[in-house]
Coordinates of C-alpha atoms in Angstrom, one line a residue:
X29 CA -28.9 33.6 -23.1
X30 CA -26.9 35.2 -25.7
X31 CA -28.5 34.9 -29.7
X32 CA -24.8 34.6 -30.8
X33 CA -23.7 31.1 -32.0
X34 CA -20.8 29.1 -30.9
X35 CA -17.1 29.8 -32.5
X36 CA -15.9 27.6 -34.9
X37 CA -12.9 26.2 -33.4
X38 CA -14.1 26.3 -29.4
X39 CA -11.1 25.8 -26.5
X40 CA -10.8 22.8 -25.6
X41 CA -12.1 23.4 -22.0
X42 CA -15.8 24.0 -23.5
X43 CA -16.4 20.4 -24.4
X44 CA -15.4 16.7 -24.1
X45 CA -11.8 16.0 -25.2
X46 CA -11.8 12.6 -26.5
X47 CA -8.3 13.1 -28.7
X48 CA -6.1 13.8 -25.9
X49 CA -5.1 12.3 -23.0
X50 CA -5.1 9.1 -21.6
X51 CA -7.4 6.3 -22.9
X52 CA -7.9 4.2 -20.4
X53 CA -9.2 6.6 -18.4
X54 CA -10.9 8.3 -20.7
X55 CA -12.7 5.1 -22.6
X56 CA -14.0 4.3 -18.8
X57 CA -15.4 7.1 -18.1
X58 CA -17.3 7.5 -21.3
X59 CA -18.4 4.3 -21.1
X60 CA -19.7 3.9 -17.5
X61 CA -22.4 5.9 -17.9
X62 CA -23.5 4.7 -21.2
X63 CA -24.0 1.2 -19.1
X64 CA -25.9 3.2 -16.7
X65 CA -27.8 4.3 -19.3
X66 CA -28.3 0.5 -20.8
X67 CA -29.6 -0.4 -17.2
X68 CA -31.8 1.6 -16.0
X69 CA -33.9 1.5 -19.6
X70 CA -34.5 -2.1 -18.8
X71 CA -34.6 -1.4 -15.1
X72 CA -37.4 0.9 -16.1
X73 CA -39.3 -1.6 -18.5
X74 CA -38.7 -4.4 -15.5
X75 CA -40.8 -2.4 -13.5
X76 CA -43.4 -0.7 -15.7
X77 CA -44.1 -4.6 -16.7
X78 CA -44.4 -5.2 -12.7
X79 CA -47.2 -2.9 -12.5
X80 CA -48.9 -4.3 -15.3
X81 CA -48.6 -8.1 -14.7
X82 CA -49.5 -8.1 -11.2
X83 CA -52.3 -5.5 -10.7
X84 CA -54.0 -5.4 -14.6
X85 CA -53.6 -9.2 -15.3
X86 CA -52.2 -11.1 -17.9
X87 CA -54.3 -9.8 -20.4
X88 CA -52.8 -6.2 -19.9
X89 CA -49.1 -7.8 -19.8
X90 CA -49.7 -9.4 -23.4
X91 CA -51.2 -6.3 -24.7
X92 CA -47.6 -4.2 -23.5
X93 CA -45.6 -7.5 -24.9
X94 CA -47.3 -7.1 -28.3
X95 CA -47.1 -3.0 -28.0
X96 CA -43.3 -3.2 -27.1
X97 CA -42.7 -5.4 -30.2
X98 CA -43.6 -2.7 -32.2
X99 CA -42.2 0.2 -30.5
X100 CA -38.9 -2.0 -30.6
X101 CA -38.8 -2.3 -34.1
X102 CA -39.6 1.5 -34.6
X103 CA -36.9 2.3 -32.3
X104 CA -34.5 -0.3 -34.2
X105 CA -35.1 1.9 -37.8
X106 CA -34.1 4.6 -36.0
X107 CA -31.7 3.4 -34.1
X108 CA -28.7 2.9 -37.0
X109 CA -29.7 6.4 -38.0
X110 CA -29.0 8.2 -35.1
X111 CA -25.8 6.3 -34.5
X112 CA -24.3 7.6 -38.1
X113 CA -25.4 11.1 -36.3
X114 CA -22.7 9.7 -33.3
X115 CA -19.9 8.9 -35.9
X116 CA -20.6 12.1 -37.8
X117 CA -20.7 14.5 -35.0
X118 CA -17.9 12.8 -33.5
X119 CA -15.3 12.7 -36.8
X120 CA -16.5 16.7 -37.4
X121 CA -15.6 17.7 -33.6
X122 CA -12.4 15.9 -34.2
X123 CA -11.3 17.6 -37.0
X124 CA -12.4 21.0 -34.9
X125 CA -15.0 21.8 -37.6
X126 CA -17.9 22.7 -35.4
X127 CA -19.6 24.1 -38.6
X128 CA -20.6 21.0 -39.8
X129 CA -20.9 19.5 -36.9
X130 CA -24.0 21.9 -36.3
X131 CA -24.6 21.2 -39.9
X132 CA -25.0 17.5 -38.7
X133 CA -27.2 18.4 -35.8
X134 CA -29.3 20.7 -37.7
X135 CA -29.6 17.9 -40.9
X136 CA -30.1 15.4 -38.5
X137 CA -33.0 17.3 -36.1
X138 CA -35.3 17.6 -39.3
X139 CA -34.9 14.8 -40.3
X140 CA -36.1 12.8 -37.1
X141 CA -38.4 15.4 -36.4
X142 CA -40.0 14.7 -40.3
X143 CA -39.6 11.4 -39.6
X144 CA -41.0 10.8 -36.4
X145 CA -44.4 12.7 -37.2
X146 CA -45.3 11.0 -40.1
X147 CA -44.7 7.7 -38.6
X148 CA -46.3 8.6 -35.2
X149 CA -49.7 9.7 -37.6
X150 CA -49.7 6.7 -39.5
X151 CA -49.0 4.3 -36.4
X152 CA -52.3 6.0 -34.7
X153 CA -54.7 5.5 -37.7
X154 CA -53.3 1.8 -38.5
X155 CA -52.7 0.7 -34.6
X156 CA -55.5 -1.9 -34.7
X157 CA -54.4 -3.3 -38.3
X158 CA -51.0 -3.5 -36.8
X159 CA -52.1 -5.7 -33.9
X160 CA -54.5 -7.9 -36.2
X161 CA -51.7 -8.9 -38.8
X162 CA -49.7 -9.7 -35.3
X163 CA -52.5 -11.9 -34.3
X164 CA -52.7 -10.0 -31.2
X165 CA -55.3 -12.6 -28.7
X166 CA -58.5 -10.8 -28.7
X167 CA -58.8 -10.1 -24.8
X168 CA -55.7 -8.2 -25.0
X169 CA -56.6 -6.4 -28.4
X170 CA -58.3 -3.7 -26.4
X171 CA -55.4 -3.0 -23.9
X172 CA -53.2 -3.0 -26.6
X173 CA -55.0 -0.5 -29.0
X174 CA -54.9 1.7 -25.5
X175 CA -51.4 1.4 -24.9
X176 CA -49.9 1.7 -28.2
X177 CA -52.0 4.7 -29.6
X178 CA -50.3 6.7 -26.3
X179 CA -46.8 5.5 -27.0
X180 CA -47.5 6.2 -31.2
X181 CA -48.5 10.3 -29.7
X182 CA -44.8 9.8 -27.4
X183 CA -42.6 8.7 -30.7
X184 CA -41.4 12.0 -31.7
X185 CA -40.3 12.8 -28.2
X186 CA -38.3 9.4 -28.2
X187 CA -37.2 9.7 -31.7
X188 CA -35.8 13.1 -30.9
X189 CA -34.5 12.3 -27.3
X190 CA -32.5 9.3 -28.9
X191 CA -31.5 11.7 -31.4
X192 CA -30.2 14.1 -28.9
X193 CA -28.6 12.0 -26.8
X194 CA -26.5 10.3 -29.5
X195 CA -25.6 13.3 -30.5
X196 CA -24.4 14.4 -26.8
X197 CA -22.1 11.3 -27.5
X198 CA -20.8 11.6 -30.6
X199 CA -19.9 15.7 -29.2
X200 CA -18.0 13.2 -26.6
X201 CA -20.4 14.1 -23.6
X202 CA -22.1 10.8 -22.4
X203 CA -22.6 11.8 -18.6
X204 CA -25.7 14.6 -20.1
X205 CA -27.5 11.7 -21.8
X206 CA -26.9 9.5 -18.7
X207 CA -28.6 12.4 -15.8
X208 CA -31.2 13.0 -17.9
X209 CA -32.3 9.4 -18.8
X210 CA -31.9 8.8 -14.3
X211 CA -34.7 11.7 -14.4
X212 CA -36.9 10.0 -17.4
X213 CA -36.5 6.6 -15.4
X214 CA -37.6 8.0 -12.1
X215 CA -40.4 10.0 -13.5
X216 CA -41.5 6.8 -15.6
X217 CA -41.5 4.8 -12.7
X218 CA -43.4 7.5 -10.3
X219 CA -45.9 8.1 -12.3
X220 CA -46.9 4.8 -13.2
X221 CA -49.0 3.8 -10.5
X222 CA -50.3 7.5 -10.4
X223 CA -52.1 7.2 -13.8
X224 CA -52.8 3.5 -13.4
X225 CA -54.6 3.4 -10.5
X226 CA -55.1 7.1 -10.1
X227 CA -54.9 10.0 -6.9
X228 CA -57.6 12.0 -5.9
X229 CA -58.4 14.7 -9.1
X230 CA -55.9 12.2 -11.3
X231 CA -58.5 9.6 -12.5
X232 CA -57.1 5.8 -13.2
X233 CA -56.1 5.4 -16.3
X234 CA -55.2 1.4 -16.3
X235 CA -53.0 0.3 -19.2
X236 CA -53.3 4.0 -20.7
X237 CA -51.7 5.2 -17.4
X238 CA -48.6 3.6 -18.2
X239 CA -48.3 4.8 -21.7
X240 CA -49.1 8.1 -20.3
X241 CA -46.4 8.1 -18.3
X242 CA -43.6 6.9 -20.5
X243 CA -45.3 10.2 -22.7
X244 CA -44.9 12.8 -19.9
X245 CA -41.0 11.2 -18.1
X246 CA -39.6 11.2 -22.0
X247 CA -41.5 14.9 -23.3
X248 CA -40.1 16.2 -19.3
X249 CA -36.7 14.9 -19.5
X250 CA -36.4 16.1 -23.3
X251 CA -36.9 19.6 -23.2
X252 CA -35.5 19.9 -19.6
X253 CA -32.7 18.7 -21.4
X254 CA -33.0 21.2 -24.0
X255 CA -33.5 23.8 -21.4
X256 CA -30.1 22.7 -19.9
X257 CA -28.2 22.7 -23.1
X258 CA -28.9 25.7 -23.8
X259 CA -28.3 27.3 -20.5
X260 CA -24.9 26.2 -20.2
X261 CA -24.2 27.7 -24.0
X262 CA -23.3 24.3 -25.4
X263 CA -21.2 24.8 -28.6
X264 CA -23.6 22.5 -31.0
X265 CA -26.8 24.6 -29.6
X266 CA -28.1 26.5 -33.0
X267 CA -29.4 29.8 -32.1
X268 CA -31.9 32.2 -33.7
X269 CA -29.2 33.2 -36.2
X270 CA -28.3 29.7 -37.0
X271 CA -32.0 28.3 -37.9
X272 CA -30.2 27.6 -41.7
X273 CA -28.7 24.4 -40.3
X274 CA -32.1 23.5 -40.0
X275 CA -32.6 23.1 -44.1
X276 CA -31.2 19.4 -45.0
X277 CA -28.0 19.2 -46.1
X278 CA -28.5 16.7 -48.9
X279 CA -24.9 14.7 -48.8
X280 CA -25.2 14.8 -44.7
X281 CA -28.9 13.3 -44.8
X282 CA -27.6 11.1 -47.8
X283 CA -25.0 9.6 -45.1
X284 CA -27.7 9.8 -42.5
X285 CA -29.7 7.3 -44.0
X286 CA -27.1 4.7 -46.6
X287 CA -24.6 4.1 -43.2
X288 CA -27.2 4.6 -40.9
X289 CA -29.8 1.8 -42.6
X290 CA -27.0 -1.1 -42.5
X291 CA -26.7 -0.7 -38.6
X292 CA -30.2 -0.5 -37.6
X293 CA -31.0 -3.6 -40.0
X294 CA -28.1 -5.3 -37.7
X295 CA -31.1 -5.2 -35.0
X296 CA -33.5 -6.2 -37.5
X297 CA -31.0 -9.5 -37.8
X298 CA -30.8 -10.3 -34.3
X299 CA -34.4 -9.5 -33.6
X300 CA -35.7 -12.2 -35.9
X301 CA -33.1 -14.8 -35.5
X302 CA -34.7 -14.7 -31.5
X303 CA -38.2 -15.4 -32.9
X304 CA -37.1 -17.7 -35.0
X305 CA -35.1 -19.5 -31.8
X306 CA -38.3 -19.2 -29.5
X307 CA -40.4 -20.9 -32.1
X308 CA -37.9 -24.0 -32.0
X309 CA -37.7 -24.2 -28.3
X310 CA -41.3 -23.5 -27.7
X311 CA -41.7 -27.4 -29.3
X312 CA -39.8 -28.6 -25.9
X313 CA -42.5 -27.5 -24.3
X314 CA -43.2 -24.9 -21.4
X315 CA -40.6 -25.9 -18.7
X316 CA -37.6 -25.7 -21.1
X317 CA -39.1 -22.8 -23.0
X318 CA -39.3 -21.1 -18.8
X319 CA -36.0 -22.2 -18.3
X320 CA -34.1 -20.3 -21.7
X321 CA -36.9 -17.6 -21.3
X322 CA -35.3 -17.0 -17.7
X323 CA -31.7 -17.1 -19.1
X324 CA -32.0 -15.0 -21.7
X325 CA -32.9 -12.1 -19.0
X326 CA -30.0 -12.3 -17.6
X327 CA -28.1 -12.6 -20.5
X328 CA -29.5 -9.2 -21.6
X329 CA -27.9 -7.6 -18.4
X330 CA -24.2 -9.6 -19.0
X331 CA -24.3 -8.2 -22.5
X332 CA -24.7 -4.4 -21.7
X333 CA -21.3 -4.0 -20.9
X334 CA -20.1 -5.2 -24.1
X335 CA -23.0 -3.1 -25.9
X336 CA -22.1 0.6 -23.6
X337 CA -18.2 -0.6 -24.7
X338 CA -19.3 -0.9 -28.3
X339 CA -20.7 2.2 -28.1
X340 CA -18.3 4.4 -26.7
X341 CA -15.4 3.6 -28.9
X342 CA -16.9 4.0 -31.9
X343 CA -17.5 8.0 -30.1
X344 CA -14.1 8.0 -29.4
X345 CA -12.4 6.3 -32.5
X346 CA -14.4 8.6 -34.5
X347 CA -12.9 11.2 -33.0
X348 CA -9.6 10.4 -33.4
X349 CA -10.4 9.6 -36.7
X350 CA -11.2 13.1 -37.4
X351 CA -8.6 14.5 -36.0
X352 CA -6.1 12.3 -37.9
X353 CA -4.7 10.0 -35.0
X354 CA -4.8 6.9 -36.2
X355 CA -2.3 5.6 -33.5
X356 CA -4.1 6.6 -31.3
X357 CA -7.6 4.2 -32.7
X358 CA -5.3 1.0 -32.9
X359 CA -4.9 1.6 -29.0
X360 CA -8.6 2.2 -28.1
X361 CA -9.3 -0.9 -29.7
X362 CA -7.1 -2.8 -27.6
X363 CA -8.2 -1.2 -24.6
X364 CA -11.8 -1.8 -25.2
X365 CA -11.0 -5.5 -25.8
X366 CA -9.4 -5.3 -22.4
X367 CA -12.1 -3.7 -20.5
X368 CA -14.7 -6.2 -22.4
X369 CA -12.6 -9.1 -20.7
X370 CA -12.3 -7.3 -17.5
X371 CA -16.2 -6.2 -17.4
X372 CA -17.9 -8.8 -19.1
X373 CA -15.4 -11.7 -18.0
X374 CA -16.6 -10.6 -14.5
X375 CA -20.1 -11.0 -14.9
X376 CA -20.4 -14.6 -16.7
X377 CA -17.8 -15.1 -13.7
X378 CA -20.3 -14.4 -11.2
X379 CA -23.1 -15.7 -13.3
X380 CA -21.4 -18.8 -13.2
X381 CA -20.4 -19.0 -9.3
X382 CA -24.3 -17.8 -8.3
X383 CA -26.0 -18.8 -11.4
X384 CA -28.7 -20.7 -8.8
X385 CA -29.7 -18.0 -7.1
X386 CA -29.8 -15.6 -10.0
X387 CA -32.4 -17.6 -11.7
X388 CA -34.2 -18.8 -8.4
X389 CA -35.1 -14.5 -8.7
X390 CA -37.5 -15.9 -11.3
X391 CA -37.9 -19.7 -10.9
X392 CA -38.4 -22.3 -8.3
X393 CA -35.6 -23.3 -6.9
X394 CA -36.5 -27.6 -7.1
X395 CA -38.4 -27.3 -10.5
X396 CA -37.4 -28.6 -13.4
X397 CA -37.5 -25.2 -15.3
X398 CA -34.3 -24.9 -12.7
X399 CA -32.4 -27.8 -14.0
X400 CA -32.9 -26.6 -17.6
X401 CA -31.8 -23.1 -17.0
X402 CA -28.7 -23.5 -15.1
X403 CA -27.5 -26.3 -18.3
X404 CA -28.6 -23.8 -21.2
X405 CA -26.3 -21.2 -18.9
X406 CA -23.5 -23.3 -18.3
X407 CA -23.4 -24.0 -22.5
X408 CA -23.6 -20.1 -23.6
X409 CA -22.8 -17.8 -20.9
X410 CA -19.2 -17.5 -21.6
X411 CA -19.6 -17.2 -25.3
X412 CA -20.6 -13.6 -24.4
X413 CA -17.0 -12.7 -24.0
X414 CA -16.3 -13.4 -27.5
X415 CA -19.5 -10.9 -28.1
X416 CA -17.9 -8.4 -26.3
X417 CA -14.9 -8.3 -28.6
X418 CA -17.1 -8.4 -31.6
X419 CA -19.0 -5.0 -30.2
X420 CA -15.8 -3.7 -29.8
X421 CA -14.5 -4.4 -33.3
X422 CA -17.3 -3.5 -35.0
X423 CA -17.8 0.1 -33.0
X424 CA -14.2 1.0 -34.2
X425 CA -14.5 -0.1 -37.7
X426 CA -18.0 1.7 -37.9
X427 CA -16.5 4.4 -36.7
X428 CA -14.8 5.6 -40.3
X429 CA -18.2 4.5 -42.4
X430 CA -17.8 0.9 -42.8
X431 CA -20.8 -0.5 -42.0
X432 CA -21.8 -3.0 -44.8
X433 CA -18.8 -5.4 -43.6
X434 CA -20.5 -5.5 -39.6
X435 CA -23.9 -6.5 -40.6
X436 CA -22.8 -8.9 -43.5
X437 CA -20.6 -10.5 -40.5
X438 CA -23.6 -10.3 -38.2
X439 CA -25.7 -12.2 -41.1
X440 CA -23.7 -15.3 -41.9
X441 CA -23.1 -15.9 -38.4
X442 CA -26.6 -15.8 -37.3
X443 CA -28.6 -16.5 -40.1
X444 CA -26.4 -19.0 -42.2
X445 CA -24.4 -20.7 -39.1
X446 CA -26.2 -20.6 -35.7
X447 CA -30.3 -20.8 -37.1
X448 CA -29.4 -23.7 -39.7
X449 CA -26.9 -25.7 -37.0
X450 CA -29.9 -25.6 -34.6
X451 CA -32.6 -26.4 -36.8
X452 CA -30.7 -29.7 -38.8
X453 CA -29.1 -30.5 -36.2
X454 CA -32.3 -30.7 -33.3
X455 CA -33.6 -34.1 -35.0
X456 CA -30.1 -36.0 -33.7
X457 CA -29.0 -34.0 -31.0
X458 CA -32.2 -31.8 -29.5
X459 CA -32.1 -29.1 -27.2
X460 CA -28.4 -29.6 -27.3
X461 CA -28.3 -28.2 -30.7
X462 CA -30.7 -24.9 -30.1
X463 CA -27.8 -24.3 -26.9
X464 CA -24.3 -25.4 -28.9
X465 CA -25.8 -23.0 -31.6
X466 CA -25.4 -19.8 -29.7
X467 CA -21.2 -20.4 -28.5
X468 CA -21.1 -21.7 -32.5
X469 CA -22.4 -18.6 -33.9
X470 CA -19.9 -16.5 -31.2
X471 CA -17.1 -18.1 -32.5
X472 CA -17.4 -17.4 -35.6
X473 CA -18.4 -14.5 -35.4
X474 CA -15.5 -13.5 -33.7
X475 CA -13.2 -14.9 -36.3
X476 CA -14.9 -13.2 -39.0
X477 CA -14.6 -10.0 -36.9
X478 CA -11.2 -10.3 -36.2
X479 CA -9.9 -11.0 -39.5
X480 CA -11.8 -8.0 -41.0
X481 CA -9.9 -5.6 -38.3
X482 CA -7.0 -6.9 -39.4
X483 CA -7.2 -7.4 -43.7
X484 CA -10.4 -5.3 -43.9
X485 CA -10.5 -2.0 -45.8
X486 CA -12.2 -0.2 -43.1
X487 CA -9.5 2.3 -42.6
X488 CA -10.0 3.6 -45.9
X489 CA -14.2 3.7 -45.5
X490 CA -15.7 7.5 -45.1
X491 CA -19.5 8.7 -43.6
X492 CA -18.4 12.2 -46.1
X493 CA -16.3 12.6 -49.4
X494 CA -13.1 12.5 -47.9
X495 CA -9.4 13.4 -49.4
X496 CA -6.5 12.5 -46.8
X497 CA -3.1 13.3 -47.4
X498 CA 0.4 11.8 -46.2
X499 CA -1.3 8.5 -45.7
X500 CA 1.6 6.2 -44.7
X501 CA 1.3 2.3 -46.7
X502 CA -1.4 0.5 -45.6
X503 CA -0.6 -3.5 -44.8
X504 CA -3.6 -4.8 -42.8
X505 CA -1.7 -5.1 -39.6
X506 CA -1.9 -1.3 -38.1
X507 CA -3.9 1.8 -39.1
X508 CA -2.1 3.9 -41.2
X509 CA -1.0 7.4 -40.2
X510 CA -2.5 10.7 -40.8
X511 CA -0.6 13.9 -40.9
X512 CA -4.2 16.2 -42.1
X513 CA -7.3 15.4 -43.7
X514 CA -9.7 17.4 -45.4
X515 CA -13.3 16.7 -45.0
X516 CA -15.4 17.8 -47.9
X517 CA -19.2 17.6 -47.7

């Protein structure tokens, strides 16, 4: 492999065009395997939880529930972080400046790599004062401390594969990301009744087994991953002459952090406002609190298409953005509102037509946890539409820096419409309200969204310092246009 780095300005033909070309096509294609992606994580946790529930026992299966709480929220801080790395990457590719686009990668890889040790060492020492402020049962306290200590050793692997892979996206390449998470998945999944219940030499490991696995599939998949990259010369790969990207830029990790923060806190929002929910159905007791519980699983697999679609056009708008075609953003806006209709109208469509057997996958088909399931979808599933065009909105908008307006949207709808119409509104209505809530808090949403595409002042929002020229008169209804702009870190 040759020690010499990339050129600054690379053809064209050595990486992802997402400027040129159709964008139909192109939006699709970036954004089907970004869904992939979406399923087959929750395909994987599906089935690691399998494993656990029926051959370790309930006990086990709260001790991953409580474990997975916490490695969700550890993911989520990192999560807004790495997606800033997407938008940055992806504006710095656009304007053909691969130097600080490896100025972004090599920022960014210190950073998470900082970052991810010091919280894996500190999550190993405190992981049973973690679980007692959770008020983790005390037969599953043992599992848990097990299982978590394993996955705190795996969290720089995951900090840095998330890293990489949003990287691979914002660089316009989401197929990478997709081949390699397949491999993670199917080595996840292999392996976890190896280590739990072990094979010859390989002693069973129980609940560790499982952890041990997700360890071995995510270090594996990383650094074959690595190994690839590097093989087939990719243009952001930083060589041994290039190890000086490596020291932070300070106004790069400055942008890292203040626009990543405000996205990852917009899974902070939703995260809470669902314990918050669960704690007001739980007083219906355990039939209805089966039912939504059974709902709300499938209601994570109608959303993904809207998430992947969210996604990929803040990759591709930030693109576009960098290369100064603003036409060109108004129309993959409008075409990721289409697909959103297209993908996600389909799915509440069949939701709706074989919403009985769906949930008879989890419930009996005559109990009354039935009956309560199949009302609570009939109320919210199609306000997942109107999510859809929200994601959509908000990945293009996000896609210049302005991320303060998404998660200030994100707040009122949740926190000061959906939460307080449920909870005043339970003692007159019931149920009813907790359901209403969720197509309540959609629409306005929605409305909020829409009208900040429109009036906002995200077109003028930067991740950088940025100076454009020949700006054209901006009136809130179409992006201006952009004849060069200079980026200045």
């Amino acid at each position: 492999m040759s020690a010499q780095p990339a050129p600054r300005s690379p053809a064209k033909s050595s990486r992802p065009d997402l400027v040129n070309g159709p964008i139909a096509t192109t939006l699709l294609m970036f954004a089907l395997p970004v869904l992939g992606s979406n399923v087959l994580q929750s395909l994987n946790a599906s089935v690691n939880a399998i494993w656990v529930g029926h051959y370790l026992g309930e006990a086990a299966l709260t001790a991953t529930s409580n474990a997975n709480i916490v490695l969700f929220f550890l993911l989520g801080v990192v999560f807004g972080i790495s997606m800033a790395t997407t938008i940055l990457v992806g504006q710095s590719i656009g304007a053909s400046d691969i130097d600080r686009a490896k100025r972004v990668v090599g920022t960014g890889a210190s950073f998470f790599a900082t970052l991810s040790i010091l919280v894996a060492i500190a999550g190993y020492i405190f992981t049973p004062h973690i679980l007692t402020l959770m008020q983790t049962p005390a037969d599953a306290a043992p599992y848990a401390i097990a299982y978590l200590r394993i996955i705190f050793v795996a969290l720089p692997m995951m900090y840095f594969y998330n890293f990489m892979m949003m990287t691979l996206r914002g660089a316009g390449d989401s197929r990478t990301p997709f081949y390699f998470m397949l491999l993670s998945v199917g080595l996840d999944i292999a392996l976890n009744p190896l280590l739990i219940f072990g094979l010859g030499p390989i002693p069973a490991m129980g609940i560790a087994g499982s952890a041990l696995a997700t360890l071995i599939a995510q270090s594996g998949s990383l650094l074959l991953m690595i190994a690839f990259l590097y093989r087939r010369r990719h243009f952001l790969a930083l060589h041994s002459n290039e190890l000086n990207y490596l020291k932070p830029d300070l106004a790069i990790l400055r942008a890292l952090v203040t626009k990543g923060l405000p996205m990852g806190l917009q899974m902070l929002v939703i995260s809470s406002s669902a314990l918050v929910m669960i704690s007001l159905v739980n007083g219906y007791g355990s039939q209805v609190t089966a039912g939504y519980g059974v709902t709300s699983q499938l209601w994570t697999y109608v959303q993904m298409p809207a998430l992947a679609l969210g996604a990929s056009v803040s990759s591709m708008a930030a693109q576009n953005i960098g290369a100064g075609r603003w036409d060109r953003v108004t129309r993959i806006a409008t075409i990721g509102v289409g697909y959103n209709f297209l993908l996600t109208g389909a799915l509440v469509a069949l939701l709706y037509l074989f919403d009985h057997a769906a949930l008879g996958l989890f419930l009996p088909h005559e109990g009354e946890a039935m009956g309560v399931a199949r009302h609570i979808n009939n109320i919210v599933a199609w306000s997942f539409v109107l999510f859809g065009v929200t994601m959509v909105l908000f990945g293009v908008v996000r896609s210049t820096g302005a991320v303060m307006a998404p998660l200030v949207m994100l707040f009122i709808a949740i926190w000061l419409v959906r939460l307080p119409f449920a909870k005043w509104l339970i003692p007159t209505y019931g149920a009813e309200a907790i359901w209403w809530s969720f197509p309540l808090g959609s629409v306005v949403l929605i409305v909020l969204a829409v009208a900040y595409y429109r009036y906002g002042g995200w077109r003028k929002a930067h991740m950088l310092s940025v100076q454009p020229r020949g700006l054209a008169p901006d009136t809130g209804m179409a992006t201006p246009a952009m004849t060069a702009v200079d980026h200045k870190v």
